[in-house]
Amino acid sequence: MKKKMLLLNTTVLLGLGGVLSTPAYASTIQDMESQKSQIQNQRQDVQSNIKAASDELTRLQAEQDQMKAQLERLTLAEEENNKKAQKTEADIKETSKQVDQLEKEIKLLQEKLEKRNDILKDRARSMQESGGNVEYLQVLLGSSSFGDFVDRALAVSTIVDADRGILTETKNMQDELKTKQADVKSKLASLEDMKAELDEMTVQLAAQKKQKDALAKELKDKEAKNEELKASLQSKDSSLANEQSTLEQNIKDQKAAEEAARKAAEQAAKEAAKKADEQAQKAAAAPSEKADSPSPKAAPKASSNDVAPTSAPAPKASNVVTVGNRWIGNSAYVFGGGRSQSDINHGLFDCSSFVHWAYSQVGVNLGPLGSVSTETLKHAGTQVSSSQMQPGDLVFFDTYKKDGHVGIYVGGGKFIGAQSSTGVAIANMSSGYWKQKFNGRVVRI
């Protein structure tokens, strides 16, 4: 009897063990856990890319901020250069008027001088007709009486005074004529410089506008790409997060179903065991009926079909050569700029003010900032041969006028300066445009 009870309990436990270790349960959970692991790995990759993209976005944002600042400089430079161009145009008109007025005054002086010359010629002719080259002393000595002498003396005095007045006035008019002619020549030269500078401004304004427009477009394109990249990565991460969430819910549901099935199997096993015990007790109470009594039926073995599987979803301030590098990409060229602290703070220079600023950073004063120019700088030090050129020397170029541009030689055939098309930049003077414009003037400070 005990052997039969042991056999029955073993059969029930084996049935329960079959439910608890059903291949369908292990396979389903394992597959879904594997899919979950794969999705988590994908999310880690995406999140790693998101972090890299975020770092890149941060870098690009800093670059955009720098581009925006440069765009603001170029806009300010464009405004200042337009004002300068307008003022230069007005100065040209005013100087042209002054030249016209001076030329009219010169013409009047020339007419007066011609009349004076005619008067002097008439007096000379009259003197010749009255006796040729007669000196005033001879006129006085030729008097016939004292009364005649007095009359002659009075006449000579009158003539001398008249001649002296005419000659003095004529000399003054000639001096005035020379002064006005020199003034006209100076103003005409200044006018030519202003016109050349205006032409240069017009060209550079067009270049600055082109640069500004290109920078604005580049900034807009980068912003659009940044937003597109960010949206794409966030969408991918969101999709994977949803997929992971769905899979986790499926796993949770599957585990809940398997837990319910396990509990049901345990309950069925308990009931089967209880029924077997009851039958055993009845059999023990009626031994005479042992042969005729049917053997207790083994508890039905749990089948893997008892649990329906859930399908998982598809898965130095000491070096003037380098001190200006801080302005490269952070400055703009303004005609007459760099002569106030506000301009310097905003990186707005022209060629001579940049050189003045650079040397001031290493403790060298190149004269009053307000009046610095290429003309003052070329006399600021000692001229040396271009064959002896060293880093830190000033180099000059004939652009819109002689010595119209200046920079600081940095070595290797290059110089740093405030270039009208780029702002502060390092340019090559051993080839191309600047080689053609370099006039050989080198000044050592």
Short mmCIF file of C-alpha atoms in Angstrom, two decimals:
data_model
loop_
_atom_site.label_atom_id
_atom_site.label_comp_id
_atom_site.label_asym_id
_atom_site.label_seq_id
_atom_site.Cartn_x
_atom_site.Cartn_y
_atom_site.Cartn_z
CA MET A 1 0.00 0.00 0.00
CA LYS A 2 2.77 2.38 0.87
CA LYS A 3 4.44 1.57 -2.45
CA LYS A 4 1.25 2.48 -4.29
CA MET A 5 0.93 5.75 -2.33
CA LEU A 6 4.57 6.60 -3.11
CA LEU A 7 4.01 5.83 -6.77
CA LEU A 8 0.90 8.02 -6.84
CA ASN A 9 2.57 10.99 -5.14
CA THR A 10 5.58 10.68 -7.44
CA THR A 11 3.27 10.73 -10.46
CA VAL A 12 1.54 13.92 -9.16
CA LEU A 13 4.86 15.63 -8.46
CA LEU A 14 6.16 14.67 -11.87
CA GLY A 15 3.05 16.19 -13.40
CA LEU A 16 3.53 19.39 -11.39
CA GLY A 17 7.20 19.45 -12.32
CA GLY A 18 6.21 19.18 -15.95
CA VAL A 19 4.03 22.28 -15.59
CA LEU A 20 6.71 24.26 -13.76
CA SER A 21 9.40 23.42 -16.31
CA THR A 22 7.33 23.62 -19.47
CA PRO A 23 9.52 24.27 -22.54
CA ALA A 24 6.94 26.76 -23.85
CA TYR A 25 7.37 29.00 -20.78
CA ALA A 26 11.16 28.98 -20.92
CA SER A 27 11.25 29.52 -24.66
CA THR A 28 8.77 32.43 -24.65
CA ILE A 29 10.37 34.33 -21.77
CA GLN A 30 13.86 33.67 -23.07
CA ASP A 31 12.96 34.94 -26.53
CA MET A 32 11.34 38.06 -25.18
CA GLU A 33 14.18 38.71 -22.73
CA SER A 34 16.60 38.28 -25.64
CA GLN A 35 14.60 40.74 -27.72
CA LYS A 36 14.50 43.12 -24.79
CA SER A 37 18.26 42.84 -24.40
CA GLN A 38 18.72 43.55 -28.11
CA ILE A 39 16.48 46.62 -27.93
CA GLN A 40 18.30 47.83 -24.82
CA ASN A 41 21.59 47.46 -26.66
CA GLN A 42 20.15 49.39 -29.60
CA ARG A 43 18.91 52.09 -27.25
CA GLN A 44 22.34 52.28 -25.64
CA ASP A 45 23.86 52.75 -29.08
CA VAL A 46 21.27 55.39 -29.99
CA GLN A 47 21.67 57.15 -26.64
CA SER A 48 25.43 57.05 -27.11
CA ASN A 49 24.89 58.66 -30.52
CA ILE A 50 22.51 61.15 -28.92
CA LYS A 51 25.21 62.06 -26.39
CA ALA A 52 27.77 62.41 -29.17
CA ALA A 53 25.26 64.43 -31.15
CA SER A 54 24.50 66.56 -28.09
CA ASP A 55 28.21 67.24 -27.67
CA GLU A 56 28.39 68.11 -31.36
CA LEU A 57 25.29 70.30 -31.03
CA THR A 58 26.95 72.06 -28.10
CA ARG A 59 30.07 72.63 -30.19
CA LEU A 60 27.99 73.78 -33.15
CA GLN A 61 25.99 76.06 -30.88
CA ALA A 62 29.23 77.69 -29.71
CA GLU A 63 30.28 77.98 -33.35
CA GLN A 64 26.89 79.46 -34.21
CA ASP A 65 27.23 81.96 -31.36
CA GLN A 66 30.62 82.93 -32.76
CA MET A 67 29.16 83.19 -36.27
CA LYS A 68 26.30 85.33 -34.96
CA ALA A 69 28.81 87.61 -33.21
CA GLN A 70 30.83 87.86 -36.44
CA LEU A 71 27.62 88.54 -38.37
CA GLU A 72 26.84 91.37 -35.97
CA ARG A 73 30.37 92.75 -36.47
CA LEU A 74 30.01 92.60 -40.24
CA THR A 75 26.63 94.30 -40.03
CA LEU A 76 28.10 97.04 -37.82
CA ALA A 77 31.14 97.32 -40.09
CA GLU A 78 28.88 97.60 -43.12
CA GLU A 79 26.92 100.40 -41.45
CA GLU A 80 30.09 102.25 -40.41
CA ASN A 81 31.68 101.83 -43.84
CA ASN A 82 28.52 103.08 -45.54
CA LYS A 83 28.60 106.15 -43.30
CA LYS A 84 32.27 106.65 -44.14
CA ALA A 85 31.54 106.26 -47.86
CA GLN A 86 28.71 108.79 -47.65
CA LYS A 87 30.92 111.23 -45.74
CA THR A 88 33.71 110.74 -48.28
CA GLU A 89 31.28 111.45 -51.12
CA ALA A 90 30.17 114.60 -49.31
CA ASP A 91 33.82 115.60 -48.74
CA ILE A 92 34.54 115.05 -52.42
CA LYS A 93 31.65 117.33 -53.41
CA GLU A 94 32.73 120.00 -50.90
CA THR A 95 36.37 119.81 -51.98
CA SER A 96 35.29 120.00 -55.63
CA LYS A 97 33.35 123.18 -54.83
CA GLN A 98 36.40 124.64 -53.06
CA VAL A 99 38.58 123.77 -56.05
CA ASP A 100 36.09 125.42 -58.41
CA GLN A 101 36.01 128.55 -56.25
CA LEU A 102 39.80 128.68 -56.03
CA GLU A 103 40.09 128.29 -59.78
CA LYS A 104 37.68 131.22 -60.25
CA GLU A 105 39.71 133.34 -57.82
CA ILE A 106 42.93 132.35 -59.60
CA LYS A 107 41.40 133.36 -62.91
CA LEU A 108 40.42 136.79 -61.52
CA LEU A 109 43.92 137.27 -60.09
CA GLN A 110 45.46 136.36 -63.41
CA GLU A 111 43.24 138.91 -65.17
CA LYS A 112 44.22 141.59 -62.64
CA LEU A 113 47.88 140.75 -63.05
CA GLU A 114 47.56 141.03 -66.80
CA LYS A 115 46.04 144.51 -66.37
CA ARG A 116 48.84 145.47 -63.97
CA ASN A 117 51.38 144.25 -66.48
CA ASP A 118 49.72 146.34 -69.17
CA ILE A 119 49.92 149.45 -66.92
CA LEU A 120 53.60 148.82 -66.19
CA LYS A 121 54.27 148.30 -69.89
CA ASP A 122 52.51 151.60 -70.71
CA ARG A 123 54.58 153.44 -68.10
CA ALA A 124 57.76 151.90 -69.43
CA ARG A 125 56.75 152.85 -72.98
CA SER A 126 55.95 156.43 -71.84
CA MET A 127 59.33 156.69 -70.16
CA GLN A 128 60.99 155.45 -73.33
CA GLU A 129 59.11 157.94 -75.50
CA SER A 130 60.08 160.83 -73.20
CA GLY A 131 63.76 160.16 -73.46
CA GLY A 132 64.50 156.50 -73.22
CA ASN A 133 66.08 154.99 -70.14
CA VAL A 134 66.13 158.12 -68.00
CA GLU A 135 66.77 157.65 -64.31
CA TYR A 136 64.90 159.69 -61.72
CA LEU A 137 68.14 161.37 -60.57
CA GLN A 138 68.84 162.56 -64.13
CA VAL A 139 65.33 164.00 -64.27
CA LEU A 140 66.00 166.06 -61.13
CA LEU A 141 69.48 167.21 -62.23
CA GLY A 142 68.13 168.33 -65.55
CA SER A 143 66.01 171.09 -63.95
CA SER A 144 66.55 174.63 -65.29
CA SER A 145 65.78 176.41 -62.04
CA PHE A 146 65.04 175.72 -58.40
CA GLY A 147 61.31 175.96 -59.05
CA ASP A 148 61.70 173.54 -61.91
CA PHE A 149 63.69 171.27 -59.58
CA VAL A 150 60.88 171.31 -56.99
CA ASP A 151 58.29 170.60 -59.62
CA ARG A 152 60.36 167.76 -60.98
CA ALA A 153 60.99 166.37 -57.49
CA LEU A 154 57.26 166.35 -56.76
CA ALA A 155 56.54 164.65 -60.06
CA VAL A 156 59.24 162.02 -59.49
CA SER A 157 57.96 161.35 -55.97
CA THR A 158 54.44 160.85 -57.27
CA ILE A 159 55.66 158.53 -59.99
CA VAL A 160 57.85 156.57 -57.57
CA ASP A 161 55.00 156.16 -55.09
CA ALA A 162 52.64 155.07 -57.86
CA ASP A 163 55.16 152.64 -59.25
CA ARG A 164 55.95 151.29 -55.82
CA GLY A 165 52.24 150.74 -55.07
CA ILE A 166 51.68 149.02 -58.39
CA LEU A 167 54.73 146.82 -57.94
CA THR A 168 53.88 145.96 -54.32
CA GLU A 169 50.29 145.20 -55.19
CA THR A 170 51.43 143.13 -58.14
CA LYS A 171 53.86 141.20 -55.95
CA ASN A 172 51.14 140.52 -53.39
CA MET A 173 48.82 139.34 -56.11
CA GLN A 174 51.50 137.02 -57.47
CA ASP A 175 52.14 135.57 -53.99
CA GLU A 176 48.41 135.08 -53.47
CA LEU A 177 48.18 133.40 -56.85
CA LYS A 178 50.98 130.99 -55.93
CA THR A 179 49.33 130.22 -52.59
CA LYS A 180 45.97 129.53 -54.18
CA GLN A 181 47.56 127.42 -56.90
CA ALA A 182 49.39 125.37 -54.25
CA ASP A 183 46.14 125.04 -52.29
CA VAL A 184 44.32 123.84 -55.41
CA LYS A 185 47.10 121.35 -56.11
CA SER A 186 46.89 120.01 -52.54
CA LYS A 187 43.11 119.77 -52.60
CA LEU A 188 43.19 118.06 -55.99
CA ALA A 189 45.65 115.50 -54.62
CA SER A 190 43.44 115.03 -51.58
CA LEU A 191 40.46 114.70 -53.87
CA GLU A 192 42.19 111.99 -55.86
CA ASP A 193 43.01 110.11 -52.65
CA MET A 194 39.42 110.39 -51.45
CA LYS A 195 38.07 109.18 -54.78
CA ALA A 196 40.51 106.25 -54.76
CA GLU A 197 39.56 105.45 -51.17
CA LEU A 198 35.86 105.64 -52.06
CA ASP A 199 36.42 103.25 -54.96
CA GLU A 200 38.22 100.90 -52.57
CA MET A 201 35.36 101.21 -50.08
CA THR A 202 32.80 100.41 -52.75
CA VAL A 203 34.65 97.23 -53.69
CA GLN A 204 35.15 96.17 -50.08
CA LEU A 205 31.56 96.96 -49.12
CA ALA A 206 30.42 94.59 -51.85
CA ALA A 207 32.87 91.95 -50.57
CA GLN A 208 31.75 92.42 -46.96
CA LYS A 209 28.09 92.17 -47.98
CA LYS A 210 28.83 88.97 -49.89
CA GLN A 211 30.70 87.57 -46.89
CA LYS A 212 27.88 88.56 -44.55
CA ASP A 213 25.21 86.98 -46.77
CA ALA A 214 27.25 83.77 -47.09
CA LEU A 215 27.75 83.64 -43.32
CA ALA A 216 24.04 84.20 -42.71
CA LYS A 217 23.17 81.37 -45.12
CA GLU A 218 25.73 79.04 -43.55
CA LEU A 219 24.35 79.85 -40.11
CA LYS A 220 20.78 79.14 -41.26
CA ASP A 221 21.80 75.83 -42.90
CA LYS A 222 23.65 74.68 -39.78
CA GLU A 223 20.71 75.54 -37.56
CA ALA A 224 18.38 73.55 -39.84
CA LYS A 225 20.74 70.54 -39.89
CA ASN A 226 21.12 70.68 -36.12
CA GLU A 227 17.37 70.64 -35.62
CA GLU A 228 16.98 67.81 -38.15
CA LEU A 229 19.68 65.73 -36.45
CA LYS A 230 18.22 66.33 -33.02
CA ALA A 231 14.68 65.44 -34.14
CA SER A 232 15.88 62.28 -35.91
CA LEU A 233 17.78 61.01 -32.87
CA GLN A 234 14.93 61.80 -30.50
CA SER A 235 12.45 60.05 -32.81
CA LYS A 236 14.64 56.94 -32.98
CA ASP A 237 15.07 56.87 -29.21
CA SER A 238 11.32 57.38 -28.71
CA SER A 239 10.55 54.52 -31.11
CA LEU A 240 12.95 52.18 -29.33
CA ALA A 241 11.58 53.28 -25.95
CA ASN A 242 8.04 52.42 -27.10
CA GLU A 243 9.23 49.08 -28.46
CA GLN A 244 11.02 48.34 -25.21
CA SER A 245 7.98 49.38 -23.19
CA THR A 246 5.70 47.11 -25.25
CA LEU A 247 8.08 44.20 -24.88
CA GLU A 248 8.38 44.74 -21.12
CA GLN A 249 4.58 44.77 -20.87
CA ASN A 250 4.37 41.56 -22.90
CA ILE A 251 6.96 39.94 -20.67
CA LYS A 252 5.02 41.11 -17.62
CA ASP A 253 1.76 39.74 -19.05
CA GLN A 254 3.47 36.49 -20.02
CA LYS A 255 4.95 36.07 -16.56
CA ALA A 256 1.56 36.79 -14.99
CA ALA A 257 -0.08 34.17 -17.22
CA GLU A 258 2.63 31.62 -16.43
CA GLU A 259 2.30 32.38 -12.72
CA ALA A 260 -1.46 31.83 -12.92
CA ALA A 261 -0.90 28.57 -14.79
CA ARG A 262 1.65 27.48 -12.19
CA LYS A 263 -0.75 28.17 -9.36
CA ALA A 264 -3.53 26.35 -11.20
CA ALA A 265 -1.25 23.36 -11.73
CA GLU A 266 -0.28 23.37 -8.05
CA GLN A 267 -3.94 23.47 -7.08
CA ALA A 268 -4.75 20.64 -9.47
CA ALA A 269 -1.86 18.60 -8.09
CA LYS A 270 -3.04 19.17 -4.53
CA GLU A 271 -6.57 18.13 -5.42
CA ALA A 272 -5.31 15.05 -7.25
CA ALA A 273 -3.12 14.10 -4.28
CA LYS A 274 -6.03 14.62 -1.92
CA LYS A 275 -8.27 12.45 -4.07
CA ALA A 276 -5.58 9.76 -4.22
CA ASP A 277 -5.27 9.79 -0.43
CA GLU A 278 -9.03 9.44 -0.07
CA GLN A 279 -9.08 6.51 -2.48
CA ALA A 280 -6.17 4.93 -0.66
CA GLN A 281 -7.95 5.26 2.66
CA LYS A 282 -11.08 3.68 1.17
CA ALA A 283 -9.01 0.86 -0.21
CA ALA A 284 -7.42 0.29 3.19
CA ALA A 285 -10.86 0.20 4.83
CA ALA A 286 -12.13 -2.48 2.40
CA PRO A 287 -9.32 -5.00 1.88
CA SER A 288 -11.69 -7.71 0.64
CA GLU A 289 -12.53 -5.62 -2.33
CA LYS A 290 -8.93 -5.01 -3.15
CA ALA A 291 -8.80 -7.25 -6.19
CA ASP A 292 -12.03 -5.93 -7.58
CA SER A 293 -11.38 -2.30 -6.73
CA PRO A 294 -10.11 -0.28 -9.62
CA SER A 295 -6.70 1.14 -9.19
CA PRO A 296 -6.68 4.82 -8.47
CA LYS A 297 -6.16 6.76 -11.58
CA ALA A 298 -3.06 8.77 -11.78
CA ALA A 299 -3.53 12.48 -11.83
CA PRO A 300 -3.64 13.69 -15.38
CA LYS A 301 -0.25 14.89 -16.44
CA ALA A 302 -0.12 18.52 -17.14
CA SER A 303 0.50 19.28 -20.77
CA SER A 304 2.34 22.15 -22.23
CA ASN A 305 -0.87 22.90 -24.11
CA ASP A 306 -2.44 23.93 -20.79
CA VAL A 307 -0.77 27.33 -21.05
CA ALA A 308 -1.28 29.31 -24.24
CA PRO A 309 1.97 31.07 -25.11
CA THR A 310 1.88 34.78 -25.98
CA SER A 311 3.71 35.65 -29.19
CA ALA A 312 6.52 38.18 -28.68
CA PRO A 313 6.71 41.27 -30.94
CA ALA A 314 9.48 41.65 -33.50
CA PRO A 315 12.45 43.19 -32.05
CA LYS A 316 51.98 86.75 -23.44
CA ALA A 317 51.94 90.17 -24.12
CA SER A 318 55.60 89.89 -25.37
CA ASN A 319 55.03 88.88 -29.00
CA VAL A 320 53.55 91.41 -31.39
CA VAL A 321 53.49 88.73 -34.12
CA THR A 322 50.89 86.58 -32.36
CA VAL A 323 49.08 88.99 -30.05
CA GLY A 324 46.57 89.80 -32.78
CA ASN A 325 45.59 86.16 -33.40
CA ARG A 326 42.70 86.56 -30.98
CA TRP A 327 40.94 88.74 -33.55
CA ILE A 328 41.18 86.23 -36.41
CA GLY A 329 37.58 85.32 -37.25
CA ASN A 330 36.35 87.76 -34.58
CA SER A 331 36.80 91.11 -36.28
CA ALA A 332 35.68 93.23 -39.20
CA TYR A 333 37.33 95.96 -41.28
CA VAL A 334 36.00 99.50 -40.85
CA PHE A 335 37.52 102.48 -42.67
CA GLY A 336 38.76 104.77 -39.90
CA GLY A 337 37.81 102.16 -37.27
CA GLY A 338 39.78 101.06 -34.22
CA ARG A 339 40.28 104.57 -32.88
CA SER A 340 37.91 104.29 -29.95
CA GLN A 341 37.63 101.77 -27.13
CA SER A 342 34.18 100.81 -28.35
CA ASP A 343 35.55 99.91 -31.79
CA ILE A 344 38.37 97.90 -30.22
CA ASN A 345 35.95 96.05 -27.93
CA HIS A 346 33.90 95.06 -30.98
CA GLY A 347 36.96 94.13 -33.06
CA LEU A 348 36.43 96.90 -35.63
CA PHE A 349 39.80 97.96 -37.08
CA ASP A 350 41.42 99.36 -40.19
CA CYS A 351 44.99 98.36 -41.08
CA SER A 352 46.85 101.14 -39.25
CA SER A 353 44.73 101.07 -36.07
CA PHE A 354 45.24 97.31 -35.79
CA VAL A 355 49.02 97.72 -36.01
CA HIS A 356 48.82 100.49 -33.37
CA TRP A 357 46.72 98.22 -31.10
CA ALA A 358 49.04 95.20 -31.55
CA TYR A 359 52.13 97.17 -30.59
CA SER A 360 50.33 98.78 -27.66
CA GLN A 361 49.72 95.25 -26.30
CA VAL A 362 53.48 94.72 -26.02
CA GLY A 363 54.10 98.12 -24.47
CA VAL A 364 55.10 100.08 -27.60
CA ASN A 365 53.37 103.41 -28.27
CA LEU A 366 53.19 104.34 -31.95
CA GLY A 367 51.81 107.83 -31.35
CA PRO A 368 48.30 109.21 -30.79
CA LEU A 369 45.66 106.61 -31.67
CA GLY A 370 43.30 109.20 -33.13
CA SER A 371 45.76 110.27 -35.83
CA VAL A 372 47.52 107.01 -36.65
CA SER A 373 47.72 106.22 -40.37
CA THR A 374 49.94 104.39 -42.83
CA GLU A 375 51.70 107.73 -43.38
CA THR A 376 52.58 108.13 -39.67
CA LEU A 377 53.54 104.46 -39.30
CA LYS A 378 56.03 104.49 -42.17
CA HIS A 379 57.97 107.16 -40.24
CA ALA A 380 57.60 105.44 -36.84
CA GLY A 381 60.79 103.40 -36.99
CA THR A 382 63.83 102.63 -39.10
CA GLN A 383 63.48 101.53 -42.71
CA VAL A 384 65.31 98.31 -43.56
CA SER A 385 65.80 96.32 -46.74
CA SER A 386 63.10 93.79 -47.57
CA SER A 387 65.89 91.19 -47.79
CA GLN A 388 66.50 91.74 -44.06
CA MET A 389 62.83 91.51 -43.10
CA GLN A 390 62.15 89.95 -39.67
CA PRO A 391 58.99 88.96 -37.77
CA GLY A 392 57.51 92.06 -36.14
CA ASP A 393 58.57 94.45 -38.93
CA LEU A 394 55.92 96.63 -40.57
CA VAL A 395 55.33 95.90 -44.27
CA PHE A 396 53.61 98.33 -46.65
CA PHE A 397 51.55 97.82 -49.78
CA ASP A 398 50.42 100.10 -52.61
CA THR A 399 46.65 99.48 -52.77
CA TYR A 400 44.34 102.39 -53.57
CA LYS A 401 47.32 104.70 -53.08
CA LYS A 402 51.02 104.45 -52.31
CA ASP A 403 51.55 102.91 -48.89
CA GLY A 404 47.78 102.47 -48.66
CA HIS A 405 47.99 99.30 -46.54
CA VAL A 406 50.19 98.12 -43.65
CA GLY A 407 50.60 94.89 -41.71
CA ILE A 408 52.97 93.05 -39.36
CA TYR A 409 55.35 90.50 -40.86
CA VAL A 410 55.02 87.10 -39.12
CA GLY A 411 57.64 85.16 -41.08
CA GLY A 412 57.44 82.57 -43.82
CA GLY A 413 56.37 85.13 -46.39
CA LYS A 414 53.20 85.99 -44.46
CA PHE A 415 51.86 88.98 -42.54
CA ILE A 416 49.00 89.67 -40.16
CA GLY A 417 46.81 92.73 -40.57
CA ALA A 418 43.28 94.07 -40.71
CA GLN A 419 42.38 93.10 -44.28
CA SER A 420 39.45 94.93 -45.80
CA SER A 421 37.82 91.73 -47.08
CA THR A 422 38.23 89.50 -44.01
CA GLY A 423 38.98 91.59 -40.94
CA VAL A 424 42.11 90.59 -39.01
CA ALA A 425 43.74 87.68 -40.85
CA ILE A 426 47.10 86.24 -41.86
CA ALA A 427 47.80 86.68 -45.58
CA ASN A 428 50.49 85.45 -47.95
CA MET A 429 52.67 88.21 -49.35
CA SER A 430 54.98 85.92 -51.30
CA SER A 431 52.43 85.15 -54.02
CA GLY A 432 49.20 86.42 -55.51
CA TYR A 433 47.55 89.75 -54.77
CA TRP A 434 49.72 90.88 -51.85
CA LYS A 435 52.95 90.02 -53.64
CA GLN A 436 51.86 92.33 -56.47
CA LYS A 437 50.95 95.10 -54.02
CA PHE A 438 54.03 94.87 -51.75
CA ASN A 439 56.16 97.93 -52.48
CA GLY A 440 59.31 96.85 -50.62
CA ARG A 441 58.90 99.29 -47.74
CA VAL A 442 59.82 97.62 -44.43
CA VAL A 443 59.93 99.53 -41.14
CA ARG A 444 61.48 98.12 -37.99
CA ILE A 445 60.00 99.49 -34.77
#
